[in-house]
């Protein structure tokens, strides 16, 4: 559907972040169910399994339109980086996207904006689409700091980053207080934050890049609330945790509004 100015609208992206769930057999079964579901042609789907299941899920997704994603990537290609995963390793198993700066990485494992920025740069260098996750905690929201936190995380995460085109990079707004809590942001809160992020991007990059870049919402998205969230003009997709672990609920999410 053309938007104002004749620019084509952004292709919705429905992404499942499986976090630290699923053994290989479970991951293969879930990925197969999603591949078998007929996915409307006007949207993209991505699955981010745990590292141990990447290769197996990659084989299940091969030849389908569903993209493989990873949950993090190191800024180095190889070497003494125990516990990290190289962008070359992700390429090797067929990854196309990678989640970066997820709030669980930031808040449980102490990842800084500077580390996230190095990961974003590495992902782009190796042709992986970074999904840069940003979002405020409940304390930050209640003390009126939501927008300054989003601005800091966005500007630092994208420091010296030049996406070649609007679809080279994805931003995910995930308010920390909405993750895994069953407490979704209201559609007004989501739209307000997404609009703010797009406006910042428009100041950082050429306007058409900001217009084309997808901004996903994440935080207790489920089959009941996905339609209303996706009805918001600046919500271009969903990054789904818990509800992506069951085939029926994720397939319903993929079929939002259809
Ligand atoms: P939930 O959907 O379980 O709230 O998780 C959201 C999330 O963190 C996706 O990255």
mmCIF file of C-alpha atoms and ligand atoms in Angstrom:
data_model
loop_
_atom_site.group_PDB
_atom_site.id
_atom_site.type_symbol
_atom_site.label_atom_id
_atom_site.label_comp_id
_atom_site.label_asym_id
_atom_site.label_seq_id
_atom_site.Cartn_x
_atom_site.Cartn_y
_atom_site.Cartn_z
ATOM 1 C CA UNK A 1 0.000 0.000 0.000
ATOM 2 C CA UNK A 2 1.615 3.305 -0.978
ATOM 3 C CA UNK A 3 2.221 5.819 1.778
ATOM 4 C CA UNK A 4 2.239 9.574 1.579
ATOM 5 C CA UNK A 5 4.916 10.672 -0.831
ATOM 6 C CA UNK A 6 4.552 7.479 -2.821
ATOM 7 C CA UNK A 7 6.960 5.478 -0.681
ATOM 8 C CA UNK A 8 5.928 1.856 -0.322
ATOM 9 C CA UNK A 9 4.869 0.928 3.179
ATOM 10 C CA UNK A 10 7.192 -1.048 5.407
ATOM 11 C CA UNK A 11 6.983 -4.832 5.188
ATOM 12 C CA UNK A 12 5.839 -6.175 8.554
ATOM 13 C CA UNK A 13 8.356 -8.384 10.373
ATOM 14 C CA UNK A 14 7.178 -10.950 12.905
ATOM 15 C CA UNK A 15 10.134 -12.249 14.867
ATOM 16 C CA UNK A 16 10.295 -14.989 17.473
ATOM 17 C CA UNK A 17 12.989 -14.740 20.140
ATOM 18 C CA UNK A 18 13.193 -18.195 21.649
ATOM 19 C CA UNK A 19 15.670 -17.027 24.331
ATOM 20 C CA UNK A 20 17.110 -19.968 26.330
ATOM 21 C CA UNK A 21 14.384 -22.444 25.406
ATOM 22 C CA UNK A 22 14.126 -25.524 23.168
ATOM 23 C CA UNK A 23 16.381 -28.497 22.644
ATOM 24 C CA UNK A 24 17.209 -29.463 19.079
ATOM 25 C CA UNK A 25 14.234 -31.786 18.546
ATOM 26 C CA UNK A 26 11.767 -29.246 19.987
ATOM 27 C CA UNK A 27 13.286 -26.466 17.914
ATOM 28 C CA UNK A 28 13.017 -28.508 14.711
ATOM 29 C CA UNK A 29 9.387 -29.360 15.429
ATOM 30 C CA UNK A 30 8.436 -25.739 16.120
ATOM 31 C CA UNK A 31 10.299 -24.432 13.064
ATOM 32 C CA UNK A 32 8.674 -27.108 10.850
ATOM 33 C CA UNK A 33 5.205 -26.142 12.066
ATOM 34 C CA UNK A 34 5.903 -22.511 11.195
ATOM 35 C CA UNK A 35 7.278 -23.363 7.759
ATOM 36 C CA UNK A 36 4.183 -25.468 7.065
ATOM 37 C CA UNK A 37 1.813 -22.631 8.028
ATOM 38 C CA UNK A 38 1.002 -20.606 4.950
ATOM 39 C CA UNK A 39 2.586 -17.234 5.536
ATOM 40 C CA UNK A 40 1.000 -14.258 3.760
ATOM 41 C CA UNK A 41 3.377 -12.946 1.109
ATOM 42 C CA UNK A 42 3.285 -9.368 2.319
ATOM 43 C CA UNK A 43 5.257 -10.009 5.532
ATOM 44 C CA UNK A 44 8.555 -11.346 6.825
ATOM 45 C CA UNK A 45 9.063 -13.918 9.556
ATOM 46 C CA UNK A 46 12.248 -14.542 11.530
ATOM 47 C CA UNK A 47 13.073 -17.144 14.166
ATOM 48 C CA UNK A 48 15.921 -16.715 16.649
ATOM 49 C CA UNK A 49 16.572 -20.076 18.319
ATOM 50 C CA UNK A 50 19.320 -20.726 20.877
ATOM 51 C CA UNK A 51 22.799 -21.282 19.389
ATOM 52 C CA UNK A 52 22.676 -25.059 19.846
ATOM 53 C CA UNK A 53 19.638 -25.275 17.563
ATOM 54 C CA UNK A 54 20.729 -22.758 14.909
ATOM 55 C CA UNK A 55 22.125 -25.288 12.454
ATOM 56 C CA UNK A 56 19.167 -27.664 12.803
ATOM 57 C CA UNK A 57 16.598 -24.872 12.463
ATOM 58 C CA UNK A 58 18.605 -23.459 9.544
ATOM 59 C CA UNK A 59 18.154 -26.792 7.728
ATOM 60 C CA UNK A 60 14.399 -26.762 8.425
ATOM 61 C CA UNK A 61 14.079 -23.181 7.115
ATOM 62 C CA UNK A 62 16.213 -23.747 4.009
ATOM 63 C CA UNK A 63 14.157 -23.067 0.895
ATOM 64 C CA UNK A 64 11.384 -21.351 2.863
ATOM 65 C CA UNK A 65 10.787 -17.632 3.253
ATOM 66 C CA UNK A 66 11.304 -17.796 7.034
ATOM 67 C CA UNK A 67 14.592 -16.187 8.052
ATOM 68 C CA UNK A 68 17.037 -17.506 10.609
ATOM 69 C CA UNK A 69 18.248 -15.124 13.302
ATOM 70 C CA UNK A 70 20.648 -15.317 16.229
ATOM 71 C CA UNK A 71 20.373 -13.812 19.687
ATOM 72 C CA UNK A 72 23.766 -12.066 19.737
ATOM 73 C CA UNK A 73 27.054 -11.768 17.852
ATOM 74 C CA UNK A 74 30.639 -10.928 18.767
ATOM 75 C CA UNK A 75 32.485 -7.998 17.173
ATOM 76 C CA UNK A 76 35.502 -10.181 16.441
ATOM 77 C CA UNK A 77 35.746 -12.856 13.740
ATOM 78 C CA UNK A 78 37.659 -15.399 15.779
ATOM 79 C CA UNK A 79 40.041 -15.764 18.671
ATOM 80 C CA UNK A 80 40.088 -16.013 22.438
ATOM 81 C CA UNK A 81 36.523 -14.875 23.203
ATOM 82 C CA UNK A 82 35.121 -17.675 25.341
ATOM 83 C CA UNK A 83 31.354 -17.818 25.298
ATOM 84 C CA UNK A 84 30.921 -15.528 22.288
ATOM 85 C CA UNK A 85 29.792 -16.382 18.753
ATOM 86 C CA UNK A 86 31.429 -15.095 15.588
ATOM 87 C CA UNK A 87 29.582 -13.410 12.726
ATOM 88 C CA UNK A 88 31.290 -15.974 10.459
ATOM 89 C CA UNK A 89 29.743 -18.792 12.493
ATOM 90 C CA UNK A 90 26.322 -17.213 12.100
ATOM 91 C CA UNK A 91 26.856 -16.859 8.351
ATOM 92 C CA UNK A 92 27.941 -20.491 8.257
ATOM 93 C CA UNK A 93 24.556 -21.704 9.563
ATOM 94 C CA UNK A 94 22.583 -19.361 7.312
ATOM 95 C CA UNK A 95 21.652 -16.555 9.722
ATOM 96 C CA UNK A 96 20.325 -13.412 8.109
ATOM 97 C CA UNK A 97 19.503 -11.352 11.204
ATOM 98 C CA UNK A 98 20.781 -10.936 14.748
ATOM 99 C CA UNK A 99 19.215 -9.495 17.911
ATOM 100 C CA UNK A 100 21.520 -7.009 19.641
ATOM 101 C CA UNK A 101 21.292 -5.141 22.918
ATOM 102 C CA UNK A 102 18.348 -7.161 24.170
ATOM 103 C CA UNK A 103 17.359 -5.954 27.632
ATOM 104 C CA UNK A 104 18.287 -9.322 29.119
ATOM 105 C CA UNK A 105 21.817 -8.898 27.724
ATOM 106 C CA UNK A 106 21.995 -5.345 29.065
ATOM 107 C CA UNK A 107 20.433 -5.884 32.483
ATOM 108 C CA UNK A 108 21.404 -9.453 33.419
ATOM 109 C CA UNK A 109 24.767 -9.697 31.663
ATOM 110 C CA UNK A 110 25.943 -6.106 31.832
ATOM 111 C CA UNK A 111 26.237 -5.303 28.144
ATOM 112 C CA UNK A 112 26.972 -1.641 27.633
ATOM 113 C CA UNK A 113 25.910 0.711 24.853
ATOM 114 C CA UNK A 114 29.520 0.609 23.628
ATOM 115 C CA UNK A 115 29.522 -3.189 23.329
ATOM 116 C CA UNK A 116 26.156 -3.111 21.579
ATOM 117 C CA UNK A 117 27.533 -0.550 19.122
ATOM 118 C CA UNK A 118 30.503 -2.785 18.295
ATOM 119 C CA UNK A 119 28.163 -5.722 17.742
ATOM 120 C CA UNK A 120 25.921 -3.672 15.425
ATOM 121 C CA UNK A 121 28.955 -2.647 13.361
ATOM 122 C CA UNK A 122 30.172 -6.250 13.139
ATOM 123 C CA UNK A 123 26.756 -7.550 12.089
ATOM 124 C CA UNK A 124 26.555 -5.045 9.241
ATOM 125 C CA UNK A 125 30.139 -5.784 8.186
ATOM 126 C CA UNK A 126 29.166 -9.425 7.713
ATOM 127 C CA UNK A 127 25.850 -8.835 5.986
ATOM 128 C CA UNK A 128 23.663 -9.693 8.967
ATOM 129 C CA UNK A 129 20.704 -7.399 9.647
ATOM 130 C CA UNK A 130 21.021 -6.112 13.226
ATOM 131 C CA UNK A 131 17.830 -5.874 15.265
ATOM 132 C CA UNK A 132 18.873 -3.215 17.772
ATOM 133 C CA UNK A 133 16.773 -3.566 20.933
ATOM 134 C CA UNK A 134 16.156 -0.546 23.111
ATOM 135 C CA UNK A 135 13.764 0.118 25.976
ATOM 136 C CA UNK A 136 13.308 1.752 29.342
ATOM 137 C CA UNK A 137 12.873 0.087 32.742
ATOM 138 C CA UNK A 138 9.816 0.747 34.906
ATOM 139 C CA UNK A 139 11.852 3.093 37.151
ATOM 140 C CA UNK A 140 13.021 5.037 34.126
ATOM 141 C CA UNK A 141 9.465 5.365 32.808
ATOM 142 C CA UNK A 142 8.027 6.360 36.175
ATOM 143 C CA UNK A 143 10.728 8.971 36.713
ATOM 144 C CA UNK A 144 10.026 10.528 33.301
ATOM 145 C CA UNK A 145 13.218 9.316 31.614
ATOM 146 C CA UNK A 146 11.741 7.089 28.905
ATOM 147 C CA UNK A 147 12.697 9.292 25.987
ATOM 148 C CA UNK A 148 16.168 10.187 27.222
ATOM 149 C CA UNK A 149 16.925 6.470 27.709
ATOM 150 C CA UNK A 150 15.631 5.589 24.242
ATOM 151 C CA UNK A 151 17.656 8.416 22.720
ATOM 152 C CA UNK A 152 20.842 7.381 24.519
ATOM 153 C CA UNK A 153 20.475 3.719 23.581
ATOM 154 C CA UNK A 154 19.664 4.557 19.960
ATOM 155 C CA UNK A 155 22.385 7.163 19.430
ATOM 156 C CA UNK A 156 25.096 5.127 21.199
ATOM 157 C CA UNK A 157 24.038 1.843 19.631
ATOM 158 C CA UNK A 158 24.194 3.456 16.184
ATOM 159 C CA UNK A 159 27.305 5.594 16.737
ATOM 160 C CA UNK A 160 29.281 5.762 13.453
ATOM 161 C CA UNK A 161 26.852 3.288 11.874
ATOM 162 C CA UNK A 162 25.679 4.022 8.367
ATOM 163 C CA UNK A 163 23.002 1.639 7.213
ATOM 164 C CA UNK A 164 23.146 1.558 3.423
ATOM 165 C CA UNK A 165 19.379 1.326 3.109
ATOM 166 C CA UNK A 166 16.346 1.404 5.344
ATOM 167 C CA UNK A 167 16.053 -2.369 5.424
ATOM 168 C CA UNK A 168 19.693 -2.978 6.461
ATOM 169 C CA UNK A 169 18.804 -2.403 10.079
ATOM 170 C CA UNK A 170 15.797 -2.968 12.333
ATOM 171 C CA UNK A 171 15.063 -1.307 15.671
ATOM 172 C CA UNK A 172 13.012 -3.066 18.348
ATOM 173 C CA UNK A 173 11.347 -1.051 21.096
ATOM 174 C CA UNK A 174 10.974 -3.359 24.065
ATOM 175 C CA UNK A 175 9.977 -1.643 27.306
ATOM 176 C CA UNK A 176 11.667 -3.734 29.989
ATOM 177 C CA UNK A 177 8.581 -3.619 32.218
ATOM 178 C CA UNK A 178 6.528 -5.273 29.483
ATOM 179 C CA UNK A 179 8.896 -8.188 28.822
ATOM 180 C CA UNK A 180 7.627 -11.498 30.148
ATOM 181 C CA UNK A 181 5.214 -9.730 32.492
ATOM 182 C CA UNK A 182 1.959 -10.026 30.572
ATOM 183 C CA UNK A 183 1.784 -6.227 30.855
ATOM 184 C CA UNK A 184 1.861 -4.936 27.271
ATOM 185 C CA UNK A 185 2.453 -1.279 26.494
ATOM 186 C CA UNK A 186 -0.785 0.406 25.474
ATOM 187 C CA UNK A 187 -1.093 1.079 21.776
ATOM 188 C CA UNK A 188 -0.687 4.792 22.542
ATOM 189 C CA UNK A 189 2.523 4.185 24.517
ATOM 190 C CA UNK A 190 3.903 1.972 21.749
ATOM 191 C CA UNK A 191 3.035 4.421 18.962
ATOM 192 C CA UNK A 192 4.437 7.380 20.940
ATOM 193 C CA UNK A 193 7.782 5.601 21.476
ATOM 194 C CA UNK A 194 7.974 4.354 17.886
ATOM 195 C CA UNK A 195 7.210 7.800 16.488
ATOM 196 C CA UNK A 196 9.899 9.263 18.745
ATOM 197 C CA UNK A 197 12.440 6.696 17.518
ATOM 198 C CA UNK A 198 11.586 7.282 13.860
ATOM 199 C CA UNK A 199 11.897 11.009 14.343
ATOM 200 C CA UNK A 200 15.358 10.534 15.886
ATOM 201 C CA UNK A 201 16.356 8.278 12.989
ATOM 202 C CA UNK A 202 15.183 10.958 10.548
ATOM 203 C CA UNK A 203 17.601 13.380 12.203
ATOM 204 C CA UNK A 204 20.467 10.875 12.129
ATOM 205 C CA UNK A 205 20.038 9.567 8.579
ATOM 206 C CA UNK A 206 18.434 10.556 5.323
ATOM 207 C CA UNK A 207 14.705 10.842 5.700
ATOM 208 C CA UNK A 208 13.937 7.942 3.358
ATOM 209 C CA UNK A 209 16.096 5.619 5.475
ATOM 210 C CA UNK A 210 14.082 6.551 8.566
ATOM 211 C CA UNK A 211 10.859 6.149 6.612
ATOM 212 C CA UNK A 212 11.841 2.682 5.411
ATOM 213 C CA UNK A 213 13.367 1.360 8.631
ATOM 214 C CA UNK A 214 11.239 -1.120 10.518
ATOM 215 C CA UNK A 215 10.587 -0.533 14.205
ATOM 216 C CA UNK A 216 9.271 -3.610 16.007
ATOM 217 C CA UNK A 217 7.412 -3.643 19.294
ATOM 218 C CA UNK A 218 8.294 -6.293 21.869
ATOM 219 C CA UNK A 219 6.957 -7.023 25.341
ATOM 220 C CA UNK A 220 4.126 -9.468 26.039
ATOM 221 C CA UNK A 221 2.903 -9.530 22.455
ATOM 222 C CA UNK A 222 0.359 -12.320 22.046
ATOM 223 C CA UNK A 223 -2.328 -13.501 19.677
ATOM 224 C CA UNK A 224 -4.919 -11.261 21.369
ATOM 225 C CA UNK A 225 -3.068 -7.952 21.283
ATOM 226 C CA UNK A 226 -1.050 -8.222 18.053
ATOM 227 C CA UNK A 227 -3.793 -6.804 15.799
ATOM 228 C CA UNK A 228 -4.227 -3.623 17.801
ATOM 229 C CA UNK A 229 -0.473 -3.084 18.177
ATOM 230 C CA UNK A 230 0.059 -3.624 14.456
ATOM 231 C CA UNK A 231 -2.713 -1.114 13.676
ATOM 232 C CA UNK A 232 -0.424 1.698 14.840
ATOM 233 C CA UNK A 233 1.237 3.592 11.994
ATOM 234 C CA UNK A 234 4.800 3.334 13.305
ATOM 235 C CA UNK A 235 4.593 -0.243 14.641
ATOM 236 C CA UNK A 236 6.091 -2.326 11.841
ATOM 237 C CA UNK A 237 6.266 -5.700 13.473
ATOM 238 C CA UNK A 238 6.633 -7.636 16.671
ATOM 239 C CA UNK A 239 9.491 -9.231 18.555
ATOM 240 C CA UNK A 240 7.845 -12.027 20.465
ATOM 241 C CA UNK A 241 9.187 -14.078 23.379
ATOM 242 C CA UNK A 242 6.804 -16.368 25.268
ATOM 243 C CA UNK A 243 4.072 -16.452 22.617
ATOM 244 C CA UNK A 244 6.632 -17.494 19.973
ATOM 245 C CA UNK A 245 7.346 -20.766 21.777
ATOM 246 C CA UNK A 246 4.052 -22.362 20.755
ATOM 247 C CA UNK A 247 3.277 -22.953 17.104
ATOM 248 C CA UNK A 248 -0.413 -22.029 17.298
ATOM 249 C CA UNK A 249 0.074 -18.696 19.046
ATOM 250 C CA UNK A 250 3.029 -17.631 16.870
ATOM 251 C CA UNK A 251 1.211 -18.663 13.683
ATOM 252 C CA UNK A 252 -1.749 -16.539 14.795
ATOM 253 C CA UNK A 253 0.641 -13.645 15.397
ATOM 254 C CA UNK A 254 2.120 -14.109 11.915
ATOM 255 C CA UNK A 255 -1.420 -13.890 10.546
ATOM 256 C CA UNK A 256 -2.231 -10.620 12.310
ATOM 257 C CA UNK A 257 -5.039 -8.718 10.609
ATOM 258 C CA UNK A 258 -5.482 -11.332 7.917
HETATM 259 P P1 LIG B 1 7.842 -11.662 25.867
HETATM 260 O O1 LIG B 1 7.082 -11.689 24.578
HETATM 261 O O2 LIG B 1 7.920 -13.016 26.530
HETATM 262 O O3 LIG B 1 7.359 -10.577 26.780
HETATM 263 O O4 LIG B 1 9.362 -11.305 25.504
HETATM 264 C C1 LIG B 1 9.619 -10.223 24.702
HETATM 265 C C2 LIG B 1 11.044 -10.222 24.313
HETATM 266 O O5 LIG B 1 11.924 -10.009 25.122
HETATM 267 C C3 LIG B 1 11.362 -10.517 22.907
HETATM 268 O O6 LIG B 1 12.704 -10.230 22.619
#
